[in-house]
Amino acid sequence: MTPPDRAEPPDADVAVVAGEDPPSARVPLDRPRIVAAASSFIDEYGLTGLTMRRLGGTLGVEAMSLYAYVSGKEDLLDAVVDALVAEMRRDDAVSLTPSAGWQDYLQRLAHGVRRVALAHPRAFPLVASRPPEAPWLRPPLRSLEWVEAFLDGLTSEGFTDEAAVSGYRAFSSFLLGHLLLEVSTMGADLGPLDVLDDGVADPEGLADYPTVQRLRDRLAEDRAGAEFEEALEELLNRMALIRAETLPG
Amino acid sequence: MTPPDRAEPPDADVAVVAGEDPPSARVPLDRPRIVAAASSFIDEYGLTGLTMRRLGGTLGVEAMSLYAYVSGKEDLLDAVVDALVAEMRRDDAVSLTPSAGWQDYLQRLAHGVRRVALAHPRAFPLVASRPPEAPWLRPPLRSLEWVEAFLDGLTSEGFTDEAAVSGYRAFSSFLLGHLLLEVSTMGADLGPLDVLDDGVADPEGLADYPTVQRLRDRLAEDRAGAEFEEALEELLNRMALIRAETLPG
DNA sequence: ACCTGAACACCGTTCAAGT
DNA sequence: ACCTGAACACCGTTCAAGT
């Protein structure tokens, strides 16, 4: 009774051969390769399936070998998060500094984060849930690079310090709320175990909930893209107001 | 080198005696008691510490006994989430139906959810991360009761079906974003393991990030309450506009 | 009727030993 | 220099057996 649309993680001792490796040359492990493998593993089988032993198998190596490059599973997951956050820097549409005004800057940034989230729906919750290293690093833009870029970008565009900081907070919770919800509707899991009766089934249980029943179809509609757009627009408008009200000197 | 402010979970075989139980009368287990124990366990030691064996210990019972009342750890965690969601119904300030207008209704509801989140910072992420049972059940108001109440409440207050549904979505992502962020700054963990160097330390690493350094104090300020209030106000204003624009009849 | 012992197939992690 | 075998202390879960 395996859920039909849910791939099973490979056994630990079966090396999942990456398309291009020369069968004899034994490339030594390194940290980036391990982190990348972990990331793909999560994308494919979910966080719950990730095991040091299985990850080793994926790389043609015993689990114990990983500990030479990663201090533990903790460290590995943190590295996966960092890799996700860094992935946005390789997005051509996203830049560290505003080039066509702050609204354009935040638009691109928001969409960049959304693209990463949608590309890794099963890993994205990690970005949200791992405790941040400092109180000024809020998910999902939880790297010093991004916070610096964000604050510097906004202040250089006429925001007061205070407005920039409150903008960072509002932007963070906007992204977190929308993307976590979107990704969780995609069936992402973060829970310790992994169960999902994909049947959407309408088990007559709705009889007691007439309004839900009546609005069922509307509720099930996928409006994620449009909602994201609208809420982002809203947020930018609000920030524009604050900026105008507090324009320095 | 145990983190100083982090209590260690009790050993599995040590019964943590609840203050009031008669030492001889052996009360039989039941599901609600197990769920409540799991909930307190998470509050006290974090999700990571929760183990069937340790939870058994907490109840003076072997782990295996739990399986008579709970089909597995999955089921147990789902029950904990349901209990959290249900906890709001016992909040006197929160009601299922609007009694003083929809704005008052949503204000009370929002603050009720926030109170639950702040009362259980280490459990709240569970509410966000467990896959919802149906696409129309979005965290954190992920019960049929609440969705029905919400939609019914709004439509009875002059919202069109469409406006009520989009209100439900906006309200959900507002709550999720704000509360998850607030709770995660409190040091909640959801990750598979539990590490937190509580030292906020400023390891000179900030040298490369002058703006972050300059705004450090401002960034570290706790503005969660005020931000929540402001963003909620904003959301209600937006909803009021939509409602006015689409007033039926 | 309710709980447990013993067992199974897993975990993460350490460390001395192999090549 | 890089990887592994064997081991340790844990997991979740099953089921026949105890009281």
Coordinates of N, CA and C in Angstrom, one line a residue, chain B residues 7 38 55 61 63 71 92 94 111 131 145-146 153 159 171 185 191 196 201 220 226 229 245 248-249:
Chain B
A7 N 16.3 22.7 28.8 CA 16.1 21.5 29.7 C 16.3 20.2 28.9
A38 N 1.7 14.7 25.3 CA 2.6 15.0 24.2 C 2.8 16.5 24.0
L55 N 7.8 9.6 25.9 CA 6.4 10.0 26.2 C 5.7 9.0 27.1
V61 N 4.5 4.4 31.7 CA 4.0 3.3 30.9 C 5.1 3.0 29.9
A63 N 6.4 2.4 26.0 CA 6.1 3.0 24.8 C 5.0 2.2 24.1
S71 N -2.4 5.5 16.5 CA -2.0 4.5 15.5 C -0.5 4.6 15.2
D92 N -12.1 32.8 25.7 CA -13.4 33.5 25.9 C -13.5 34.7 25.0
V94 N -12.7 34.9 22.0 CA -12.9 34.4 20.6 C -14.2 33.8 20.4
H111 N -6.2 37.7 17.4 CA -5.5 37.7 18.7 C -5.6 36.4 19.4
P131 N 1.0 18.6 6.6 CA 0.2 18.7 5.4 C -1.3 18.8 5.7
E145 N -14.4 23.2 11.3 CA -15.1 24.1 12.1 C -14.7 25.5 11.9
W146 N -13.4 25.8 11.9 CA -13.0 27.2 11.8 C -13.2 27.8 10.4
G153 N -19.3 33.5 8.8 CA -19.2 34.8 9.5 C -19.1 35.9 8.5
F159 N -20.1 40.0 3.0 CA -19.1 39.7 2.0 C -19.7 38.8 0.9
F171 N -6.1 36.2 5.3 CA -6.1 36.1 6.7 C -5.1 34.9 7.1
T185 N 11.6 33.6 16.3 CA 12.6 34.4 17.0 C 12.6 34.1 18.5
G191 N 13.4 21.8 13.4 CA 14.3 20.9 12.7 C 14.5 19.6 13.4
L196 N 21.3 25.4 19.3 CA 21.0 26.8 19.4 C 22.1 27.4 20.2
A201 N 26.2 37.1 20.4 CA 27.6 37.5 20.0 C 27.7 38.2 18.7
A220 N 17.3 44.3 16.2 CA 17.1 43.4 17.3 C 15.9 43.7 18.2
A226 N 3.5 45.2 18.0 CA 3.0 46.4 17.2 C 2.9 46.0 15.7
E229 N -0.2 44.1 15.1 CA -1.4 45.1 15.2 C -1.5 45.8 13.9
E245 N -16.7 47.4 -2.3 CA -16.7 47.4 -3.8 C -17.7 46.3 -4.3
P248 N -23.2 42.9 -2.3 CA -24.2 42.3 -3.1 C -25.5 43.0 -3.0
G249 N -26.4 42.7 -3.9 CA -27.7 43.4 -3.8 C -27.5 44.8 -4.2

